[in-house]
Coordinates of C-alpha atoms in Angstrom, one line a residue:
X30 CA -61.2 -70.8 45.4
X31 CA -62.5 -67.6 45.7
X32 CA -59.1 -65.2 45.1
X33 CA -58.8 -67.6 41.6
X34 CA -62.0 -66.8 40.2
X35 CA -61.5 -63.2 41.0
X36 CA -57.8 -63.6 39.3
X37 CA -59.2 -65.1 36.4
X38 CA -62.0 -62.4 35.6
X39 CA -59.3 -59.8 36.8
X40 CA -57.2 -61.5 33.9
X41 CA -59.9 -61.8 31.3
X42 CA -60.6 -57.8 31.3
X43 CA -57.2 -57.0 31.0
X44 CA -56.9 -58.7 28.1
X45 CA -59.8 -57.9 26.5
X46 CA -57.8 -54.5 26.8
X47 CA -54.6 -55.3 25.4
X48 CA -56.6 -56.9 22.3
X49 CA -57.5 -53.7 21.2
X50 CA -55.6 -51.1 18.4
X51 CA -55.3 -48.3 17.3
X52 CA -57.1 -46.3 14.1
X53 CA -54.8 -43.1 12.8
X54 CA -56.5 -40.9 10.3
X55 CA -54.9 -40.0 7.1
X56 CA -52.8 -36.6 7.1
X57 CA -54.5 -33.4 6.1
X58 CA -51.3 -32.9 3.7
X59 CA -49.5 -35.4 1.6
X60 CA -47.1 -35.0 -1.2
X61 CA -47.2 -36.5 -4.4
X62 CA -44.9 -37.0 -7.8
X63 CA -45.7 -36.6 -10.6
X64 CA -43.8 -37.6 -14.0
X65 CA -40.6 -35.7 -14.7
X66 CA -42.1 -33.8 -18.1
X67 CA -44.9 -32.9 -15.9
X68 CA -46.2 -28.6 -16.8
X69 CA -49.0 -27.0 -15.6
X70 CA -51.6 -27.4 -18.3
X71 CA -52.5 -23.9 -19.3
X72 CA -56.3 -24.2 -18.6
X73 CA -56.6 -21.0 -16.8
X74 CA -55.5 -16.9 -17.3
X75 CA -55.6 -14.5 -14.3
X76 CA -57.4 -11.7 -14.8
X77 CA -56.6 -9.8 -11.7
X78 CA -53.7 -10.5 -9.4
X79 CA -52.7 -8.2 -6.3
X80 CA -50.2 -9.4 -4.0
X81 CA -49.3 -8.2 -0.5
X82 CA -46.1 -9.0 1.3
X83 CA -45.7 -8.0 5.0
X84 CA -42.7 -7.8 6.7
X85 CA -43.9 -6.0 10.5
X86 CA -43.0 -9.4 11.9
X87 CA -39.8 -11.4 11.7
X88 CA -41.0 -13.7 8.9
X89 CA -42.6 -12.9 5.2
X90 CA -46.2 -13.5 5.6
X91 CA -47.2 -12.9 1.5
X92 CA -51.3 -13.1 0.6
X93 CA -52.2 -13.5 -3.1
X94 CA -56.3 -12.4 -4.1
X95 CA -56.0 -13.5 -7.8
X96 CA -59.1 -13.4 -10.3
X97 CA -58.8 -16.8 -12.1
X98 CA -60.6 -17.6 -15.3
X99 CA -61.0 -20.8 -16.8
X100 CA -59.9 -20.8 -20.7
X101 CA -59.9 -24.5 -21.4
X102 CA -63.1 -25.6 -23.6
X103 CA -63.8 -28.4 -20.6
X104 CA -64.3 -28.0 -16.5
X105 CA -61.7 -27.6 -14.6
X106 CA -60.3 -27.8 -11.2
X107 CA -56.8 -28.1 -10.3
X108 CA -54.9 -24.6 -10.4
X109 CA -51.1 -25.0 -9.8
X110 CA -48.5 -22.2 -8.1
X111 CA -45.1 -22.7 -8.4
X112 CA -41.8 -21.8 -5.9
X113 CA -38.5 -21.3 -7.1
X114 CA -36.8 -24.7 -5.5
X115 CA -35.0 -23.0 -2.8
X116 CA -37.6 -21.4 -1.7
X117 CA -40.3 -24.2 -1.5
X118 CA -38.7 -25.9 1.7
X119 CA -38.9 -22.0 2.9
X120 CA -42.8 -22.3 2.7
X121 CA -45.3 -23.3 5.9
X122 CA -49.2 -22.5 6.8
X123 CA -50.0 -22.5 2.7
X124 CA -54.0 -22.1 2.9
X125 CA -56.2 -21.2 0.0
X126 CA -60.0 -19.7 0.7
X127 CA -62.8 -18.3 -1.2
X128 CA -61.9 -14.7 -1.2
X129 CA -65.8 -13.4 -1.1
X130 CA -66.7 -16.2 1.5
X131 CA -64.3 -16.8 4.4
X132 CA -66.8 -18.8 6.1
X133 CA -66.3 -22.3 3.4
X134 CA -63.7 -24.5 4.8
X135 CA -60.1 -23.8 2.9
X136 CA -59.5 -25.7 0.4
X137 CA -57.2 -28.8 -0.3
X138 CA -54.2 -28.2 -1.2
X139 CA -50.4 -30.1 -1.8
X140 CA -47.5 -29.9 -2.4
X141 CA -46.4 -31.7 -5.6
X142 CA -42.9 -32.7 -7.2
X143 CA -42.2 -34.4 -10.9
X144 CA -38.4 -34.2 -10.4
X145 CA -36.3 -33.4 -7.4
X146 CA -33.8 -31.6 -9.2
X147 CA -36.0 -29.3 -10.7
X148 CA -35.7 -25.3 -10.2
X149 CA -39.2 -25.4 -9.5
X150 CA -41.9 -26.4 -7.7
X151 CA -45.5 -26.6 -7.3
X152 CA -48.1 -26.5 -5.3
X153 CA -51.9 -27.8 -6.1
X154 CA -55.0 -26.5 -5.3
X155 CA -58.4 -28.0 -5.8
X156 CA -61.4 -26.5 -6.0
X157 CA -64.6 -27.8 -4.3
X158 CA -66.0 -27.9 -8.0
X159 CA -64.8 -27.9 -11.4
X160 CA -65.0 -24.5 -12.4
X161 CA -66.7 -24.0 -16.2
X162 CA -65.3 -22.7 -19.0
X163 CA -65.4 -19.4 -19.2
X164 CA -66.2 -19.0 -15.4
X165 CA -64.6 -16.9 -12.9
X166 CA -63.4 -18.0 -9.2
X167 CA -61.1 -15.4 -6.6
X168 CA -58.9 -17.3 -4.6
X169 CA -56.9 -15.8 -1.0
X170 CA -53.6 -17.7 -1.0
X171 CA -51.8 -17.2 2.0
X172 CA -48.4 -18.2 2.7
X173 CA -45.3 -17.2 4.9
X174 CA -41.9 -17.7 4.2
X175 CA -39.5 -18.3 7.1
X176 CA -35.3 -17.7 6.8
X177 CA -35.7 -14.7 4.1
X178 CA -35.0 -12.2 5.1
X179 CA -31.0 -11.6 6.3
X180 CA -29.5 -9.0 8.9
X181 CA -27.3 -6.3 7.0
X182 CA -24.8 -5.3 7.4
X183 CA -24.4 -9.0 9.3
X184 CA -22.8 -7.9 12.7
X185 CA -23.6 -4.5 14.4
X186 CA -22.6 -2.8 17.6
X187 CA -24.4 -3.6 20.8
X188 CA -26.8 -0.2 20.7
X189 CA -26.7 0.0 16.7
X190 CA -30.0 -0.4 14.9
X191 CA -30.8 -3.1 12.9
X192 CA -31.1 -3.2 9.4
X193 CA -32.9 -6.7 6.9
X194 CA -33.1 -7.5 3.4
X195 CA -34.7 -9.3 1.0
X196 CA -34.9 -10.2 -2.3
X197 CA -38.0 -11.1 -4.3
X198 CA -39.5 -10.5 -7.4
X199 CA -42.2 -8.2 -8.3
X200 CA -44.1 -10.2 -10.1
X201 CA -45.9 -12.8 -8.2
X202 CA -44.9 -16.7 -9.1
X203 CA -47.6 -18.0 -11.5
X204 CA -47.8 -21.2 -13.8
X205 CA -50.0 -19.1 -15.4
X206 CA -50.7 -15.8 -18.0
X207 CA -51.6 -13.0 -15.7
X208 CA -53.4 -10.1 -17.8
X209 CA -52.9 -7.5 -14.7
X210 CA -51.6 -7.3 -11.1
X211 CA -50.0 -5.4 -8.7
X212 CA -47.3 -6.3 -5.6
X213 CA -47.7 -4.4 -2.4
X214 CA -45.1 -4.6 0.8
X215 CA -45.7 -3.2 3.7
X216 CA -42.8 -2.4 5.7
X217 CA -42.6 -2.0 9.4
X218 CA -42.1 2.0 9.7
X219 CA -40.4 4.2 7.1
X220 CA -36.9 3.7 7.3
X221 CA -36.1 2.6 4.0
X222 CA -32.4 3.6 3.1
X223 CA -32.3 1.3 0.2
X224 CA -34.7 -1.0 -2.8
X225 CA -34.9 -1.2 -6.2
X226 CA -37.0 -0.4 -8.7
X227 CA -39.3 2.2 -9.4
X228 CA -42.4 1.5 -6.1
X229 CA -44.7 3.8 -5.3
X230 CA -44.6 5.1 -2.2
X231 CA -47.4 5.8 1.0
X232 CA -45.6 5.9 4.2
X233 CA -44.6 2.5 5.3
X234 CA -45.6 1.0 1.9
X235 CA -44.7 0.5 -1.4
X236 CA -46.5 -0.4 -4.3
X237 CA -44.8 -2.7 -7.7
X238 CA -47.1 -2.0 -10.5
X239 CA -49.7 -2.2 -11.9
X240 CA -47.7 -5.3 -14.7
X241 CA -49.6 -6.3 -18.2
X242 CA -49.5 -9.1 -19.1
X243 CA -47.5 -10.9 -17.7
X244 CA -46.5 -14.6 -19.2
X245 CA -46.2 -17.9 -17.2
X246 CA -43.2 -18.1 -14.9
X247 CA -41.9 -14.3 -15.1
X248 CA -39.9 -12.7 -12.7
X249 CA -38.8 -9.4 -12.5
X250 CA -35.8 -9.3 -8.8
X251 CA -35.3 -6.7 -6.3
X252 CA -34.5 -6.3 -3.3
X253 CA -35.9 -3.8 0.2
X254 CA -33.5 -2.7 2.5
X255 CA -35.2 -1.8 6.1
X256 CA -35.0 -1.2 9.8
X257 CA -36.0 -3.8 12.4
X258 CA -34.5 -2.8 15.2
X259 CA -36.3 -6.3 17.5
X260 CA -35.0 -9.6 18.1
X261 CA -35.9 -12.2 14.9
X262 CA -37.3 -15.2 17.8
X263 CA -36.8 -18.6 15.9
X264 CA -37.4 -21.7 17.1
X265 CA -35.1 -24.2 15.8
X266 CA -36.8 -27.1 17.4
X267 CA -40.4 -27.7 19.4
X268 CA -41.3 -30.1 21.4
X269 CA -44.8 -30.2 22.9
X270 CA -46.0 -33.2 25.2
X271 CA -49.8 -33.1 26.5
X272 CA -50.5 -35.9 28.7
X273 CA -54.4 -37.0 29.6
X274 CA -54.8 -39.0 32.8
X275 CA -58.5 -39.3 33.4
X276 CA -58.2 -41.0 37.1
X277 CA -56.1 -38.0 38.2
X278 CA -58.6 -35.3 35.9
X279 CA -55.4 -33.7 34.6
X280 CA -54.0 -32.5 31.9
X281 CA -50.1 -32.3 31.9
X282 CA -48.4 -29.6 29.3
X283 CA -44.7 -29.2 28.4
X284 CA -43.0 -27.8 26.0
X285 CA -39.7 -27.8 25.3
X286 CA -37.6 -24.7 22.7
X287 CA -34.1 -24.6 21.2
X288 CA -34.5 -21.0 20.8
X289 CA -32.4 -18.9 18.9
X290 CA -32.2 -15.2 17.3
X291 CA -31.4 -14.6 13.3
X292 CA -30.8 -10.8 14.3
X293 CA -27.4 -8.9 13.1
X294 CA -24.3 -10.5 15.4
X295 CA -22.8 -8.4 17.7
X296 CA -19.6 -6.7 16.8
X297 CA -17.3 -6.5 19.8
X298 CA -18.3 -8.0 23.3
X299 CA -21.1 -8.2 25.2
X300 CA -21.2 -5.1 27.9
X301 CA -23.4 -5.9 31.1
X302 CA -22.6 -1.7 32.1
X303 CA -23.5 -0.7 28.8
X304 CA -26.8 -2.9 28.9
X305 CA -27.6 -2.1 32.4
X306 CA -27.9 1.6 31.6
X307 CA -29.6 1.7 28.7
X308 CA -32.4 0.2 30.1
X309 CA -33.7 3.1 32.1
X310 CA -34.8 4.5 29.1
X311 CA -35.8 1.4 27.0
X312 CA -34.6 1.8 24.0
X313 CA -35.0 -0.9 21.3
X314 CA -33.0 -3.3 21.1
X315 CA -32.2 -6.4 18.9
X316 CA -32.1 -8.6 22.2
X317 CA -35.1 -10.7 23.5
X318 CA -35.0 -9.6 27.0
X319 CA -38.2 -11.2 27.9
X320 CA -40.7 -13.7 26.7
X321 CA -45.0 -13.4 27.4
X322 CA -46.8 -16.9 27.4
X323 CA -50.7 -16.9 27.5
X324 CA -52.1 -20.2 29.0
X325 CA -55.5 -20.8 29.6
X326 CA -58.0 -19.1 32.3
X327 CA -57.3 -21.7 35.2
X328 CA -54.3 -22.7 34.5
X329 CA -52.5 -24.3 37.6
X330 CA -48.6 -25.1 39.0
X331 CA -46.2 -23.1 35.9
X332 CA -42.5 -23.6 36.0
X333 CA -39.5 -22.8 33.7
X334 CA -36.2 -24.6 33.4
X335 CA -33.2 -24.3 31.6
X336 CA -29.9 -26.4 31.2
X337 CA -28.7 -25.5 34.3
X338 CA -32.0 -26.0 36.2
X339 CA -34.7 -23.7 37.8
X340 CA -35.1 -20.2 36.7
X341 CA -36.4 -17.9 39.2
X342 CA -37.0 -14.8 37.4
X343 CA -40.2 -15.5 36.3
X344 CA -44.0 -14.5 36.9
X345 CA -47.0 -16.3 36.9
X346 CA -50.2 -14.0 36.8
X347 CA -53.8 -15.2 37.0
X348 CA -56.9 -14.9 37.7
X349 CA -60.9 -15.0 36.4
X350 CA -59.7 -13.3 33.0
X351 CA -56.2 -14.1 31.9
X352 CA -53.3 -16.7 33.0
X353 CA -49.9 -15.1 31.4
X354 CA -46.5 -16.4 32.9
X355 CA -43.8 -14.1 32.2
X356 CA -39.9 -15.3 31.2
X357 CA -37.5 -13.3 31.5
X358 CA -33.5 -15.5 30.4
X359 CA -30.9 -16.0 32.4
X360 CA -28.8 -13.3 29.7
X361 CA -29.8 -10.8 27.1
X362 CA -30.1 -13.3 23.5
X363 CA -28.4 -10.8 21.1
X364 CA -28.0 -12.2 17.2
X365 CA -27.0 -16.0 17.0
X366 CA -27.5 -16.6 20.2
X367 CA -29.2 -19.8 21.8
X368 CA -31.8 -20.5 24.7
X369 CA -32.5 -24.0 25.4
X370 CA -35.4 -23.6 28.1
X371 CA -38.3 -25.7 28.5
X372 CA -41.7 -24.7 30.6
X373 CA -44.8 -26.7 31.9
X374 CA -48.2 -26.3 33.5
X375 CA -51.5 -28.2 34.3
X376 CA -54.8 -27.8 33.9
X377 CA -58.2 -28.8 34.3
X378 CA -59.5 -31.4 31.8
X379 CA -63.0 -31.4 31.5
X380 CA -61.9 -27.5 30.3
X381 CA -60.8 -29.8 26.9
X382 CA -62.1 -33.0 27.6
X383 CA -66.3 -33.7 26.4
X384 CA -67.3 -37.8 26.0
X385 CA -69.7 -37.8 23.5
X386 CA -71.5 -41.3 23.9
X387 CA -70.5 -44.0 26.1
X388 CA -66.9 -44.7 25.5
X389 CA -66.2 -42.7 23.0
X390 CA -64.6 -39.0 24.1
X391 CA -63.4 -36.3 22.1
X392 CA -60.4 -33.9 22.9
X393 CA -60.2 -30.2 22.0
X394 CA -56.8 -28.3 22.6
X395 CA -54.0 -25.8 20.8
X396 CA -52.5 -27.0 18.5
X397 CA -49.3 -24.8 19.8
X398 CA -49.4 -22.0 22.8
X399 CA -45.5 -20.8 24.1
X400 CA -44.3 -17.1 23.6
X401 CA -46.6 -14.4 22.1
X402 CA -44.4 -11.7 21.2
X403 CA -45.0 -8.1 19.3
X404 CA -42.2 -9.3 16.8
X405 CA -43.6 -12.5 16.0
X406 CA -41.9 -16.2 16.8
X407 CA -41.3 -18.9 14.1
X408 CA -41.2 -22.6 14.0
X409 CA -38.2 -24.8 11.9
X410 CA -39.7 -27.9 13.6
X411 CA -42.7 -28.8 15.8
X412 CA -42.8 -32.4 17.3
X413 CA -46.7 -32.4 19.1
X414 CA -46.8 -35.5 21.4
X415 CA -50.2 -36.3 23.3
X416 CA -50.2 -38.9 25.6
X417 CA -53.7 -40.3 25.9
X418 CA -54.6 -43.0 28.4
X419 CA -53.5 -46.5 28.7
X420 CA -55.9 -48.9 26.4
X421 CA -57.6 -46.2 24.3
X422 CA -58.2 -46.9 21.2
X423 CA -59.8 -45.8 17.5
X424 CA -57.8 -42.5 17.8
X425 CA -58.1 -40.0 15.5
X426 CA -57.3 -35.9 15.0
X427 CA -57.7 -33.2 12.6
X428 CA -56.7 -30.4 12.7
X429 CA -55.7 -27.3 9.7
X430 CA -52.2 -27.5 10.6
X431 CA -50.1 -29.4 7.4
X432 CA -48.8 -32.6 9.8
X433 CA -45.6 -33.8 7.5
X434 CA -45.4 -36.8 9.9
X435 CA -47.7 -38.8 12.4
X436 CA -47.6 -42.0 14.4
X437 CA -49.0 -44.3 17.3
X438 CA -46.3 -45.5 19.6
X439 CA -46.4 -46.3 23.4
X440 CA -45.3 -44.6 26.1
X441 CA -45.1 -45.9 29.7
X442 CA -45.0 -44.3 32.7
X443 CA -45.4 -44.9 36.4
X444 CA -47.7 -48.4 37.3
X445 CA -48.3 -48.7 33.5
X446 CA -48.7 -52.6 32.2
X447 CA -48.5 -52.2 27.6
X448 CA -48.0 -47.8 27.9
X449 CA -50.3 -45.4 27.1
X450 CA -51.0 -44.5 23.5
X451 CA -48.7 -41.7 22.3
X452 CA -50.6 -39.5 19.0
X453 CA -47.1 -38.0 17.8
X454 CA -47.7 -35.6 14.7
X455 CA -44.7 -33.4 13.3
X456 CA -45.5 -30.1 11.6
X457 CA -42.8 -27.6 9.8
X458 CA -42.3 -24.2 9.3
X459 CA -45.4 -23.1 11.5
X460 CA -45.9 -19.5 13.0
X461 CA -47.1 -17.7 16.2
X462 CA -50.4 -17.4 14.5
X463 CA -51.3 -21.0 15.0
X464 CA -51.9 -20.7 18.3
X465 CA -55.7 -19.7 17.3
X466 CA -55.9 -23.3 15.4
X467 CA -57.0 -26.1 17.7
X468 CA -56.6 -29.8 17.4
X469 CA -59.2 -32.5 17.6
X470 CA -58.7 -35.6 18.9
X471 CA -61.2 -38.5 19.0
X472 CA -60.4 -41.7 20.8
X473 CA -62.6 -44.7 23.2
X474 CA -61.6 -45.4 26.4
X475 CA -64.0 -48.5 27.2
X476 CA -64.2 -48.9 31.3
X477 CA -62.4 -52.0 31.4
X478 CA -59.6 -50.2 30.0
X479 CA -60.1 -47.4 33.0
X480 CA -59.5 -50.8 35.8
X481 CA -56.9 -51.7 34.4
X482 CA -54.8 -50.2 36.2
X483 CA -56.4 -49.8 39.4
X484 CA -56.3 -53.9 38.7
X485 CA -53.0 -54.4 37.9
X486 CA -52.4 -52.9 41.5
X487 CA -54.3 -55.0 43.0
X488 CA -52.9 -58.3 41.2
X489 CA -49.4 -56.6 42.0
X490 CA -50.2 -56.4 45.9
X491 CA -51.7 -59.8 45.8
X492 CA -48.8 -61.2 44.1
X493 CA -46.5 -59.9 47.2
X494 CA -48.4 -60.9 49.8
X495 CA -48.6 -64.1 48.2
X496 CA -45.2 -64.4 47.6
X497 CA -44.6 -63.4 51.4
X498 CA -47.4 -65.7 52.6
X499 CA -45.1 -68.9 50.5
X500 CA -42.1 -67.8 51.7
X501 CA -43.4 -67.6 55.6
X502 CA -44.3 -71.3 55.2
X503 CA -40.9 -72.3 54.3
X504 CA -38.9 -74.7 56.5
X505 CA -35.7 -73.1 56.2
X506 CA -34.2 -75.1 59.4
X507 CA -30.6 -76.8 58.3
X508 CA -31.4 -79.9 60.6
X509 CA -34.5 -81.0 63.6
X510 CA -33.9 -79.8 66.9
X511 CA -34.0 -82.6 69.8
X512 CA -35.2 -81.5 72.8

């Protein structure tokens, strides 16, 4: 009788935890479709615009500081930024702030589409409050372009310098009349053998302009070729898993990379002898020799493997001030070569998780970690999975990284029943500067859900012993024996 009563209570707790559902917030970015005849209304003009292009890393970063003025008779709050249809798919990290007060939250911005086959697409910026007629506001628009640099020549010898080419418009992309503008380009060095146009040159900086009264949608194409004898590190795919364990107090992280070098390919076969002979004076090379992965202080049990197995050429240094994982691939990764690998580590959960009130928890983790290199790293696609405890409900998240897809699913591991609640986020065209971006997740984890696993184990053990007792009571004799 006691056994049946205890079993009934356990089953009631399990049933109550199974009945809950997860709630997911809407993403911070969206993709809207506008009518085919859409054109940005000419309600603004750019009174002054300064565009800065930074080429110091293996991707292009642009910052556009522009003073906009409302030339309409009504207040306006929607400002459009055009991009060529062949370029918009390479844009990432599009962010808009108030130039005069960067402490304010970023403005809402979203990619809008009015015709799939149109040569021009738009980002729409929504101002926090409508701009009154004749009023002005200074915007700081930041974004980066992936896969916009091409090596020229495309093949080089093992010890040659590498040169990259960028083709761009000296006019900043704008859907409005620009009264005055100029474009500045910052190069990684002063070796710039080829360029078009007539820029003003000061050291490693070019300035095109100023230009006056440029109509909306105008272009003035130019190109530059500059020396960049560094690897162009690009991850075509990163799968990042973060697993939370309340019972073990552990946060386990694993990252799986499809890494490639998009620099110039070797014109001849790779020479190990030449490579070893140049390591004594360490000249600039286009190959990836090692990767440096800064971790959170207190990280434990790091590992580094590739398709073959464990890679022994790694070193982990940890103290009270830093935790650093140094990785060395099995071979130098030259242009066109790839290196798939995975790394992982553990951390104390209390450094990332807080109990707000009752059953409510807040998890704060980095959206992106991984290698940190001077030449920068770009990510074509990131799939982030946060595996919460079994029974976690009402899941919500917040991050400034633009997310293109989100989902809630179940992930089954050892001794799970229905599986652990898993939040999956997908982002495109991300750069390593997002390492400083946090991901906040709130969820509810009731006590009944926490008891689910031990109750499942108890019921499983009881079922085994009950089955063994029932089997032991069976009479397996074929016939009666008589004395």
